[in-house]
Coordinates of C-alpha atoms in Angstrom, one line a residue:
M38 CA 0.1 21.2 19.0
S39 CA -0.9 22.2 15.6
E40 CA -4.2 20.6 13.9
E41 CA -2.7 22.0 10.4
V42 CA -3.4 19.0 7.8
K43 CA -0.3 18.4 6.0
W44 CA -1.9 15.7 3.2
G45 CA 0.8 13.5 2.5
L46 CA 3.2 14.9 4.7
E47 CA 4.5 17.3 2.2
G48 CA 7.3 19.8 3.8
V49 CA 7.1 18.1 7.3
V50 CA 10.6 17.2 8.7
V51 CA 10.3 14.3 10.9
S52 CA 13.7 13.3 11.6
E53 CA 17.8 14.1 11.0
S54 CA 19.6 12.6 8.9
R55 CA 23.4 12.2 7.8
L56 CA 22.7 10.6 4.6
S57 CA 21.5 12.4 1.5
Y58 CA 20.8 15.9 0.9
I59 CA 18.6 17.6 -1.6
D60 CA 18.0 21.2 -2.8
G61 CA 14.9 20.5 -5.0
D62 CA 15.5 24.3 -6.1
A63 CA 19.1 24.0 -7.3
G64 CA 19.0 20.4 -8.4
E65 CA 21.6 19.2 -6.2
L66 CA 21.6 15.6 -4.5
G67 CA 25.1 14.5 -2.1
Y68 CA 25.6 11.5 0.1
R69 CA 27.0 12.1 3.3
G70 CA 28.3 15.5 2.4
Y71 CA 29.7 14.7 -1.3
A72 CA 28.2 15.8 -4.3
I73 CA 26.5 13.1 -7.2
E74 CA 28.2 14.4 -9.5
D75 CA 32.1 14.1 -8.3
F76 CA 31.3 10.7 -7.9
A77 CA 28.6 8.9 -9.6
R78 CA 31.0 7.9 -12.6
E79 CA 33.8 6.9 -10.4
A80 CA 32.6 5.0 -7.4
S81 CA 31.3 1.7 -7.7
F82 CA 28.2 0.8 -6.3
E83 CA 30.2 -1.1 -3.2
E84 CA 31.8 2.0 -2.1
V85 CA 28.9 4.2 -2.3
L86 CA 27.2 1.3 0.2
S87 CA 30.1 1.6 2.5
L88 CA 29.9 5.4 2.3
L89 CA 26.1 5.2 3.4
W90 CA 26.7 2.6 6.1
N91 CA 29.8 3.5 7.6
G92 CA 29.9 7.6 7.2
D93 CA 33.0 7.5 4.5
W94 CA 34.7 6.4 1.9
P95 CA 36.6 3.2 2.3
T96 CA 40.2 2.8 1.7
P97 CA 41.6 0.6 -1.0
A98 CA 41.8 -2.4 1.8
E99 CA 38.5 -1.8 3.7
L100 CA 36.9 -1.5 0.0
D101 CA 38.8 -5.0 -0.9
E102 CA 37.3 -6.5 2.4
F103 CA 33.4 -4.9 2.5
A104 CA 33.5 -6.1 -1.3
A105 CA 34.6 -9.4 -0.7
R106 CA 32.3 -9.5 2.0
L107 CA 29.4 -8.9 0.0
S108 CA 30.1 -11.0 -2.7
A109 CA 30.5 -14.2 -0.3
E110 CA 26.5 -13.8 0.5
R111 CA 25.5 -14.1 -3.2
A112 CA 24.4 -17.8 -2.7
I113 CA 20.9 -18.4 -1.3
D114 CA 19.6 -21.7 0.0
P115 CA 17.9 -24.4 -2.1
A116 CA 15.1 -23.9 -0.6
V117 CA 14.6 -20.3 -1.7
Y118 CA 15.1 -21.3 -5.0
D119 CA 12.6 -23.7 -4.9
L120 CA 10.0 -20.7 -3.4
I121 CA 11.2 -18.5 -6.3
A122 CA 10.5 -21.5 -9.0
D123 CA 7.0 -21.5 -7.0
L124 CA 6.4 -17.9 -7.6
A125 CA 7.8 -18.0 -10.8
A126 CA 5.4 -21.0 -11.9
Q127 CA 2.3 -19.0 -10.6
D128 CA 3.1 -15.9 -12.9
E129 CA 3.8 -13.8 -9.8
N130 CA 4.5 -9.8 -10.2
P131 CA 8.3 -9.4 -9.6
M132 CA 7.8 -6.9 -7.0
S133 CA 6.0 -9.0 -5.5
M134 CA 8.4 -12.0 -4.9
L135 CA 11.0 -9.7 -4.3
R136 CA 8.7 -8.7 -1.1
T137 CA 8.3 -12.4 -0.6
I138 CA 11.9 -13.6 -1.0
T139 CA 13.5 -10.8 1.3
S140 CA 10.9 -12.1 4.3
A141 CA 11.8 -15.5 3.7
L142 CA 15.5 -14.9 3.8
S143 CA 15.2 -14.0 7.6
A144 CA 14.5 -17.9 7.8
Y145 CA 17.8 -18.7 7.0
D146 CA 19.7 -15.6 8.3
P147 CA 22.2 -16.6 11.2
D148 CA 21.9 -13.1 13.0
A149 CA 17.7 -13.4 12.6
D150 CA 17.4 -13.5 16.4
A151 CA 19.8 -10.8 16.9
D152 CA 18.4 -7.9 19.1
P153 CA 17.1 -5.4 16.6
D154 CA 19.5 -2.5 17.2
D155 CA 22.1 -5.0 17.0
R156 CA 24.2 -3.0 14.8
E157 CA 27.3 -5.3 13.9
A158 CA 24.4 -7.9 13.4
N159 CA 22.4 -5.5 11.3
L160 CA 24.9 -4.8 9.1
A161 CA 25.8 -8.9 8.4
K162 CA 22.2 -8.9 7.6
G163 CA 22.6 -6.0 5.3
C164 CA 25.2 -7.3 3.4
R165 CA 23.4 -10.6 3.0
I166 CA 20.1 -9.4 2.3
T167 CA 21.7 -6.6 -0.6
A168 CA 24.1 -9.3 -1.7
K169 CA 21.1 -11.8 -2.3
L170 CA 18.5 -9.8 -3.9
P171 CA 19.8 -9.7 -7.1
T172 CA 20.2 -13.7 -7.2
A173 CA 16.7 -13.7 -6.3
L174 CA 15.8 -11.3 -9.0
A175 CA 17.9 -12.8 -12.0
A176 CA 16.8 -16.5 -10.6
F177 CA 13.3 -15.4 -11.0
D178 CA 13.6 -13.9 -14.3
R179 CA 15.1 -16.9 -15.6
L180 CA 12.8 -19.4 -14.5
R181 CA 10.1 -17.7 -15.3
N182 CA 11.3 -17.9 -19.2
G183 CA 12.2 -21.7 -19.0
G184 CA 15.4 -21.3 -17.8
D185 CA 18.0 -22.3 -15.1
P186 CA 19.4 -20.2 -12.5
V187 CA 22.9 -19.1 -13.1
E188 CA 24.7 -19.4 -9.8
P189 CA 26.3 -16.2 -8.4
R190 CA 30.3 -15.4 -8.9
E191 CA 32.2 -14.3 -6.3
D192 CA 35.1 -13.0 -8.7
L193 CA 32.7 -10.3 -10.1
G194 CA 31.5 -6.9 -8.8
H195 CA 28.0 -6.4 -7.6
A196 CA 26.4 -4.9 -10.8
E197 CA 28.4 -6.9 -13.1
N198 CA 27.4 -10.4 -11.4
F199 CA 23.8 -9.4 -11.5
L200 CA 24.2 -9.1 -15.5
Y201 CA 25.5 -12.1 -15.7
M202 CA 23.0 -14.0 -13.9
L203 CA 20.4 -12.1 -15.9
N204 CA 22.1 -13.2 -18.8
D205 CA 24.2 -16.2 -18.5
E206 CA 27.2 -14.2 -20.1
L207 CA 29.4 -11.4 -18.8
P208 CA 28.2 -7.9 -19.8
D209 CA 30.8 -5.3 -21.9
E210 CA 32.5 -2.9 -20.2
V211 CA 29.9 -0.2 -20.9
A212 CA 26.7 -2.1 -20.0
A213 CA 28.9 -3.1 -16.7
E214 CA 29.6 0.5 -15.9
A215 CA 26.3 2.0 -17.0
F216 CA 24.4 -0.4 -14.5
D217 CA 27.2 0.4 -11.7
T218 CA 26.5 3.9 -12.0
A219 CA 22.6 3.5 -12.1
L220 CA 22.6 1.4 -8.8
V221 CA 25.0 4.5 -7.5
L222 CA 22.6 7.2 -8.6
H223 CA 19.4 5.5 -6.9
A224 CA 21.0 4.0 -4.0
D225 CA 19.5 6.8 -1.7
H226 CA 17.4 9.8 -1.6
G227 CA 16.6 11.4 1.5
L228 CA 12.6 10.5 2.8
N229 CA 11.1 9.2 0.0
A230 CA 7.8 6.8 0.7
S231 CA 9.9 3.7 0.8
T232 CA 12.4 4.6 3.1
F233 CA 10.1 6.1 5.2
S234 CA 8.2 2.8 5.4
A235 CA 11.4 1.1 6.4
M236 CA 11.9 3.6 8.9
V237 CA 8.5 3.6 10.0
T238 CA 8.7 -0.4 10.6
T239 CA 11.9 0.0 12.2
S240 CA 11.0 2.3 14.6
T241 CA 8.6 0.0 16.4
M242 CA 12.1 -1.9 17.2
S243 CA 11.0 -4.5 14.4
D244 CA 13.7 -6.0 12.4
L245 CA 15.9 -5.5 9.5
H246 CA 14.4 -7.9 6.9
S247 CA 10.8 -6.6 8.0
G248 CA 11.7 -2.8 7.4
V249 CA 13.1 -3.8 4.2
T250 CA 10.2 -5.6 3.1
S251 CA 8.0 -2.9 4.0
A252 CA 10.0 -0.4 1.7
I253 CA 9.9 -3.0 -1.0
G254 CA 5.9 -3.1 -0.6
T255 CA 6.3 0.7 -0.8
L256 CA 8.2 0.9 -3.7
A257 CA 5.9 -1.4 -5.5
G258 CA 3.2 1.2 -6.2
A259 CA 2.6 3.0 -9.2
L260 CA 3.3 6.3 -8.0
H261 CA 6.7 5.9 -6.4
G262 CA 9.0 2.8 -8.4
G263 CA 7.2 2.5 -11.9
A264 CA 7.6 5.2 -14.0
N265 CA 10.6 4.1 -15.8
Q266 CA 8.6 1.1 -16.9
N267 CA 5.9 4.0 -18.3
V268 CA 8.9 6.2 -19.9
M269 CA 9.9 2.9 -22.0
R270 CA 6.2 1.9 -22.9
M271 CA 5.8 5.7 -23.9
L272 CA 8.9 5.8 -26.3
K273 CA 7.8 2.0 -27.8
E274 CA 4.4 3.9 -28.5
I275 CA 6.3 6.7 -30.1
D276 CA 8.0 4.3 -32.1
E277 CA 5.3 2.2 -33.2
S278 CA 3.3 4.8 -34.0
G279 CA 4.9 6.5 -36.9
A280 CA 4.8 9.7 -35.4
G281 CA 7.6 12.3 -34.7
P282 CA 8.4 12.4 -31.1
D283 CA 7.2 16.3 -30.9
E284 CA 3.8 15.4 -32.5
W285 CA 3.3 12.1 -30.3
I286 CA 3.7 14.5 -27.5
E287 CA 1.7 17.1 -28.4
N288 CA -0.6 14.4 -29.2
A289 CA -0.9 13.3 -25.7
V290 CA -1.1 16.5 -23.8
A291 CA -4.2 17.4 -26.0
E292 CA -5.5 14.4 -24.7
G293 CA -4.6 15.3 -21.4
R294 CA -2.2 12.6 -20.9
R295 CA 0.6 12.5 -18.2
I296 CA 4.0 12.6 -19.6
P297 CA 6.0 10.2 -17.5
G298 CA 9.6 10.9 -16.4
F299 CA 8.7 14.1 -16.0
G300 CA 8.6 16.1 -12.6
H301 CA 9.0 15.0 -9.0
R302 CA 7.8 15.6 -6.0
V303 CA 11.3 17.3 -4.8
Y304 CA 12.9 18.9 -7.7
N305 CA 12.1 21.9 -9.1
V306 CA 14.5 21.7 -12.0
R307 CA 16.2 19.0 -14.1
D308 CA 17.1 16.1 -11.8
P309 CA 20.9 16.1 -11.2
R310 CA 21.0 12.3 -11.4
A311 CA 19.3 12.5 -14.9
A312 CA 22.1 14.1 -17.0
T313 CA 24.6 11.0 -16.0
L314 CA 22.1 8.7 -17.0
A315 CA 21.4 10.7 -20.3
S316 CA 25.2 10.1 -20.9
Y317 CA 25.0 6.5 -20.4
S318 CA 22.0 5.8 -22.5
E319 CA 24.1 7.5 -25.6
R320 CA 26.8 5.6 -25.3
L321 CA 25.0 2.1 -25.1
G322 CA 23.0 3.6 -28.4
E323 CA 26.1 4.3 -30.2
A324 CA 27.7 1.1 -28.9
S325 CA 24.8 -1.3 -30.0
G326 CA 24.7 1.0 -33.2
E327 CA 20.6 1.9 -32.5
S328 CA 20.4 5.1 -31.1
K329 CA 16.7 5.5 -31.6
W330 CA 15.6 5.5 -28.0
Y331 CA 18.1 8.0 -26.6
D332 CA 17.1 10.3 -29.9
Y333 CA 13.4 10.0 -28.8
S334 CA 14.1 10.7 -25.2
V335 CA 16.1 14.1 -26.3
A336 CA 13.6 15.5 -28.5
I337 CA 10.9 14.8 -25.9
E338 CA 13.1 16.4 -23.0
D339 CA 13.9 19.7 -25.7
H340 CA 10.1 19.5 -26.5
M341 CA 9.2 19.5 -23.1
A342 CA 11.5 22.3 -22.0
E343 CA 10.2 24.6 -24.6
A344 CA 6.7 24.2 -23.8
T345 CA 6.3 23.2 -20.1
E346 CA 8.2 23.6 -16.9
F347 CA 8.9 20.0 -16.6
S348 CA 12.2 18.8 -16.6
P349 CA 13.1 15.1 -16.3
N350 CA 13.7 12.6 -13.5
V351 CA 16.1 9.8 -12.6
D352 CA 13.2 7.5 -14.3
F353 CA 13.5 9.2 -18.0
Y354 CA 16.5 8.2 -19.2
S355 CA 17.1 5.2 -17.1
A356 CA 14.2 3.6 -18.9
S357 CA 16.1 3.8 -22.6
M358 CA 19.3 2.5 -20.9
Y359 CA 17.8 -0.5 -19.5
Y360 CA 16.3 -1.4 -22.6
Q361 CA 19.1 -1.0 -24.6
M362 CA 20.8 -3.4 -22.3
G363 CA 18.2 -6.1 -22.8
I364 CA 16.6 -5.7 -19.2
P365 CA 12.8 -6.5 -19.4
M366 CA 10.6 -3.9 -18.3
D367 CA 8.8 -5.2 -15.8
I368 CA 12.2 -5.9 -13.3
Y369 CA 13.1 -2.3 -14.1
T370 CA 11.4 -1.8 -10.2
P371 CA 12.9 -4.7 -8.7
I372 CA 16.2 -3.3 -10.0
F373 CA 15.2 0.0 -8.1
A374 CA 15.0 -2.2 -5.1
L375 CA 18.2 -3.7 -5.8
S376 CA 19.8 -0.4 -5.6
R377 CA 17.6 1.4 -3.0
V378 CA 18.0 -1.2 -0.5
G379 CA 21.2 0.3 0.5
G380 CA 19.6 3.4 1.2
W381 CA 16.9 1.9 3.3
I382 CA 19.3 -0.1 5.4
A383 CA 21.4 3.3 5.9
H384 CA 18.3 4.9 7.1
A385 CA 17.1 1.8 9.4
L386 CA 20.8 2.1 10.9
E387 CA 20.3 5.7 11.7
Q388 CA 16.8 4.9 13.3
Y389 CA 17.9 2.6 15.3
E390 CA 20.8 4.5 16.7
D391 CA 18.2 7.5 18.2
N392 CA 15.0 5.5 17.8
R393 CA 11.3 7.5 18.3
L394 CA 8.5 5.2 17.8
I395 CA 7.3 7.0 14.5
R396 CA 3.5 7.8 15.6
P397 CA 1.7 10.6 13.6
R398 CA -2.0 11.6 14.1
A399 CA -5.1 12.2 12.2
R400 CA -7.6 14.8 12.6
Y401 CA -10.7 13.5 13.3
V402 CA -13.7 14.4 10.8
G403 CA -16.4 11.9 11.4
E404 CA -19.4 12.2 13.3
R405 CA -19.3 12.2 17.4
G406 CA -22.1 11.5 19.9
R407 CA -24.1 8.2 17.9
E408 CA -25.9 6.3 19.9
F409 CA -25.4 2.6 20.2
V410 CA -27.9 0.5 18.9
P411 CA -28.0 -3.1 20.2
L412 CA -27.8 -5.5 17.5
D413 CA -31.3 -7.3 17.7
E414 CA -32.7 -3.9 17.5
R415 CA -31.0 -3.0 14.2
S416 CA -33.6 -3.2 11.0

């Protein structure tokens, strides 16, 4: 067995998957063999969930049944609302809230005691988790701001319903379409850190709620899920500085600052999801009559293309897109979780199908042969 250390498991192939395909050199991403560019603007998030969980696109009748099943699971127990209210009162971090609530939802799931590898039970649990997390996040944001939770509506699509619960008003067509597309584009992305966390947990034959809770805890880390918040902070700093984007970026690079939203662990070229999100950022700016956030972003991308080897990733344009939709910056990462939960569940289903406990090794580099000294002889 090789003793070579692959720090961060970079480049190590640990499983096979039929879910998402990534070519980092060509800038390609596909779900179940379908190129993301071919369906990102056309397929709804519900369609993509069905694709990831069931293997192919649903027929119209199958989609109607799946979407109805998902929307019927949006409501959460009053006791869960009470817990959300307690966490809001304690000024809990939104990602920590989502982690806690995901774990708590297990207590109210009718399939909680099913065998961990019971596929039908896991699909049912997956529907409930995916449907209830937006309700929890919207309620949390409203409660912490002194408002009351807005009950979900079963007649709205997944993306539109979240925006409705968040703002207590129906979103316009552009915002609903943009948000739905963002969920589609974030739904899965190979063996990223949070997905791997979910797989490690489920490989022990733990339950699906535990797997998703592990994944949320991993996504909460600054090196994984928080980049779009940092992008928006940068755009606001540029706006407040009075300097042009080019000048601001030049100064930031000279100071050794990292420019958020650029570079990716997998892609060596432009993230294939960035173009679609950029177009929605532009459309939202045009609809509101204020395009400066999009304009800043384009100027930064152009400058970085000329001055560096880095290209924008999925987080770069999602930042200005969410901001123009009036979404608070500190729930950008929880929104990432609302989408990526679909991929986490899909990978967990794959793991259960052909399970082997994930148990890597570490090379020991400490001392050996040390002599034990009893407690009463230690000075």
